[in-house]
CSV table of C-alpha atoms in Angstrom, one decimal:
chain,number,residue,atom,x,y,z
A,19,MET,CA,0.0,0.0,0.0
A,20,LYS,CA,2.9,2.3,0.8
A,21,ASN,CA,4.3,1.9,-2.7
A,22,VAL,CA,1.0,2.7,-4.3
A,23,LEU,CA,0.8,5.9,-2.2
A,24,THR,CA,4.3,6.8,-3.1
A,25,ILE,CA,3.7,6.3,-6.8
A,26,SER,CA,0.4,8.2,-6.7
A,27,GLY,CA,2.1,11.1,-4.8
A,28,ALA,CA,4.9,11.1,-7.4
A,29,ALA,CA,2.3,11.2,-10.3
A,30,LEU,CA,0.4,14.0,-8.6
A,31,LEU,CA,3.6,16.0,-8.1
A,32,ALA,CA,4.6,15.5,-11.7
A,33,CYS,CA,1.2,16.7,-12.9
A,34,ALA,CA,1.5,19.8,-10.7
A,35,PHE,CA,4.9,20.6,-12.2
A,36,SER,CA,3.6,20.0,-15.7
A,37,ALA,CA,0.7,22.4,-15.1
A,38,ALA,CA,3.0,25.0,-13.6
A,39,ALA,CA,5.4,24.7,-16.5
A,40,ALA,CA,2.6,25.0,-19.1
A,41,GLU,CA,1.2,28.1,-17.6
A,42,PRO,CA,4.1,30.4,-18.5
A,43,ALA,CA,4.1,29.0,-22.1
A,44,ALA,CA,0.5,29.9,-22.5
A,45,MET,CA,1.1,33.4,-21.2
A,46,LYS,CA,3.9,34.1,-23.6
A,47,ASN,CA,1.5,35.6,-26.2
A,48,ALA,CA,1.0,39.3,-25.3
A,49,ILE,CA,-2.6,39.7,-26.2
A,50,SER,CA,-5.8,37.7,-25.7
A,51,VAL,CA,-9.5,38.5,-26.0
A,52,HIS,CA,-12.8,37.1,-24.6
A,53,VAL,CA,-16.3,37.8,-25.8
A,54,LEU,CA,-19.3,37.2,-23.5
A,55,ASN,CA,-22.9,37.6,-24.5
A,56,LEU,CA,-24.7,39.9,-22.0
A,57,GLN,CA,-28.1,38.6,-23.1
A,58,THR,CA,-27.4,35.0,-22.4
A,59,GLY,CA,-24.5,35.2,-20.0
A,60,ILE,CA,-22.5,32.7,-22.1
A,61,PRO,CA,-19.4,32.9,-24.2
A,62,THR,CA,-19.7,34.1,-27.8
A,63,PRO,CA,-18.0,31.9,-30.4
A,64,GLY,CA,-17.5,32.9,-34.0
A,65,VAL,CA,-16.6,36.6,-33.6
A,66,ALA,CA,-13.9,37.7,-36.0
A,67,VAL,CA,-11.2,39.9,-34.3
A,68,GLU,CA,-8.5,41.9,-35.8
A,69,LEU,CA,-5.3,43.3,-34.1
A,70,ASP,CA,-3.8,46.5,-35.5
A,71,GLN,CA,-0.8,48.5,-34.4
A,72,ASN,CA,-0.3,52.2,-34.8
A,73,GLN,CA,2.9,52.7,-36.8
A,74,ASN,CA,3.7,56.3,-37.5
A,75,GLY,CA,0.1,57.3,-37.5
A,76,ASN,CA,-1.1,54.5,-39.7
A,77,TRP,CA,-3.0,51.4,-38.4
A,78,VAL,CA,-1.2,48.3,-39.6
A,79,LYS,CA,-3.0,44.9,-39.4
A,80,LEU,CA,-0.9,42.4,-37.4
A,81,ALA,CA,-3.2,39.4,-36.9
A,82,THR,CA,-6.8,38.2,-37.1
A,83,GLY,CA,-8.6,35.4,-35.4
A,84,VAL,CA,-12.1,34.0,-34.5
A,85,THR,CA,-13.3,33.4,-31.0
A,86,ASP,CA,-13.5,29.7,-30.1
A,87,ALA,CA,-16.3,27.8,-28.4
A,88,ASN,CA,-15.4,29.5,-25.1
A,89,GLY,CA,-15.5,32.9,-26.8
A,90,ARG,CA,-11.7,33.3,-26.5
A,91,ILE,CA,-8.7,33.9,-28.7
A,92,SER,CA,-5.9,33.1,-26.3
A,93,ALA,CA,-3.1,34.2,-28.6
A,94,LEU,CA,-3.9,37.2,-30.8
A,95,TYR,CA,-0.4,38.7,-31.0
A,96,PRO,CA,1.6,37.3,-34.0
A,97,ALA,CA,3.2,34.0,-33.0
A,98,GLY,CA,7.0,34.1,-32.6
A,99,LYS,CA,7.1,37.9,-32.4
A,100,GLN,CA,8.2,39.8,-29.3
A,101,ALA,CA,5.5,42.3,-28.2
A,102,GLU,CA,6.5,46.0,-28.7
A,103,GLN,CA,5.4,48.9,-26.7
A,104,GLY,CA,2.9,51.2,-28.5
A,105,GLU,CA,-0.7,51.9,-29.4
A,106,TYR,CA,-2.8,48.9,-30.5
A,107,LYS,CA,-6.4,48.4,-31.6
A,108,VAL,CA,-8.5,45.3,-31.3
A,109,VAL,CA,-11.4,45.4,-33.7
A,110,PHE,CA,-14.3,43.0,-32.8
A,111,LYS,CA,-16.3,42.4,-36.1
A,112,THR,CA,-19.7,42.3,-34.3
A,113,GLY,CA,-21.7,43.2,-37.4
A,114,ASP,CA,-20.6,40.1,-39.2
A,115,TYR,CA,-21.2,38.0,-36.2
A,116,TYR,CA,-24.8,39.3,-35.7
A,117,ALA,CA,-25.5,39.0,-39.4
A,118,GLY,CA,-24.5,35.3,-39.1
A,119,VAL,CA,-26.9,34.7,-36.3
A,120,LYS,CA,-29.6,36.7,-38.1
A,121,GLN,CA,-29.9,39.4,-35.4
A,122,LYS,CA,-29.8,43.2,-35.8
A,123,THR,CA,-27.1,45.2,-34.1
A,124,PHE,CA,-26.3,48.9,-33.7
A,125,PHE,CA,-22.5,48.3,-33.8
A,126,PRO,CA,-21.0,46.9,-37.1
A,127,GLU,CA,-17.7,46.7,-35.3
A,128,ILE,CA,-16.2,47.6,-32.0
A,129,PRO,CA,-12.7,49.1,-32.0
A,130,VAL,CA,-10.8,49.0,-28.6
A,131,ILE,CA,-7.7,51.2,-28.7
A,132,PHE,CA,-5.2,50.7,-25.9
A,133,THR,CA,-1.6,51.3,-25.0
A,134,LEU,CA,0.8,48.3,-24.5
A,135,ASP,CA,3.3,50.0,-22.2
A,136,ASN,CA,5.0,46.9,-20.8
A,137,SER,CA,6.1,44.3,-23.3
A,138,ASN,CA,6.7,41.7,-20.6
A,139,GLN,CA,3.0,41.8,-19.4
A,140,HIS,CA,0.0,40.0,-20.8
A,141,TYR,CA,-2.9,42.1,-22.0
A,142,HIS,CA,-6.4,40.6,-22.0
A,143,ILE,CA,-9.2,42.5,-23.6
A,144,PRO,CA,-12.7,41.1,-22.6
A,145,LEU,CA,-15.8,42.4,-24.4
A,146,LEU,CA,-19.2,42.1,-22.8
A,147,LEU,CA,-21.6,42.3,-25.8
A,148,SER,CA,-25.2,42.8,-26.6
A,149,PRO,CA,-26.8,43.9,-29.9
A,150,TYR,CA,-27.2,47.5,-28.7
A,151,GLY,CA,-24.4,47.9,-26.1
A,152,TYR,CA,-21.0,46.8,-24.9
A,153,SER,CA,-18.5,47.2,-22.2
A,154,THR,CA,-14.8,46.4,-22.1
A,155,TYR,CA,-11.9,46.6,-19.6
A,156,ARG,CA,-8.4,45.4,-19.1
A,157,GLY,CA,-8.6,41.9,-17.8
A,158,ASN,CA,-5.9,39.4,-16.8
């Protein structure tokens, strides 16, 4: 019985170290987003999102993605590229999403402009969405 407990304890410890090691790897991408439906209280899959960077007064598209079944894009910043300080814009293509679910909306897209001032931090942009209103904030 003692051997079983020792083996189980070792397996549990190995899993804990694996989970801890995986967490920093998941956090390496500088920007993530999450869309939640305020009408239903559930995540919103299928929302196209664009990431732009202000470069010398011009918005330059860096990446695009679509929210998954949990309403998330966990890695929106271009893969393999170090985050740079500056002004960024996340554009949620809400008009396209609502057209796809055959519902009217007041906002064809929702741009969220923010400053990335620490390239070593993770920036999470949640969007609380309804057809005629929204709210956003800096999450973690």
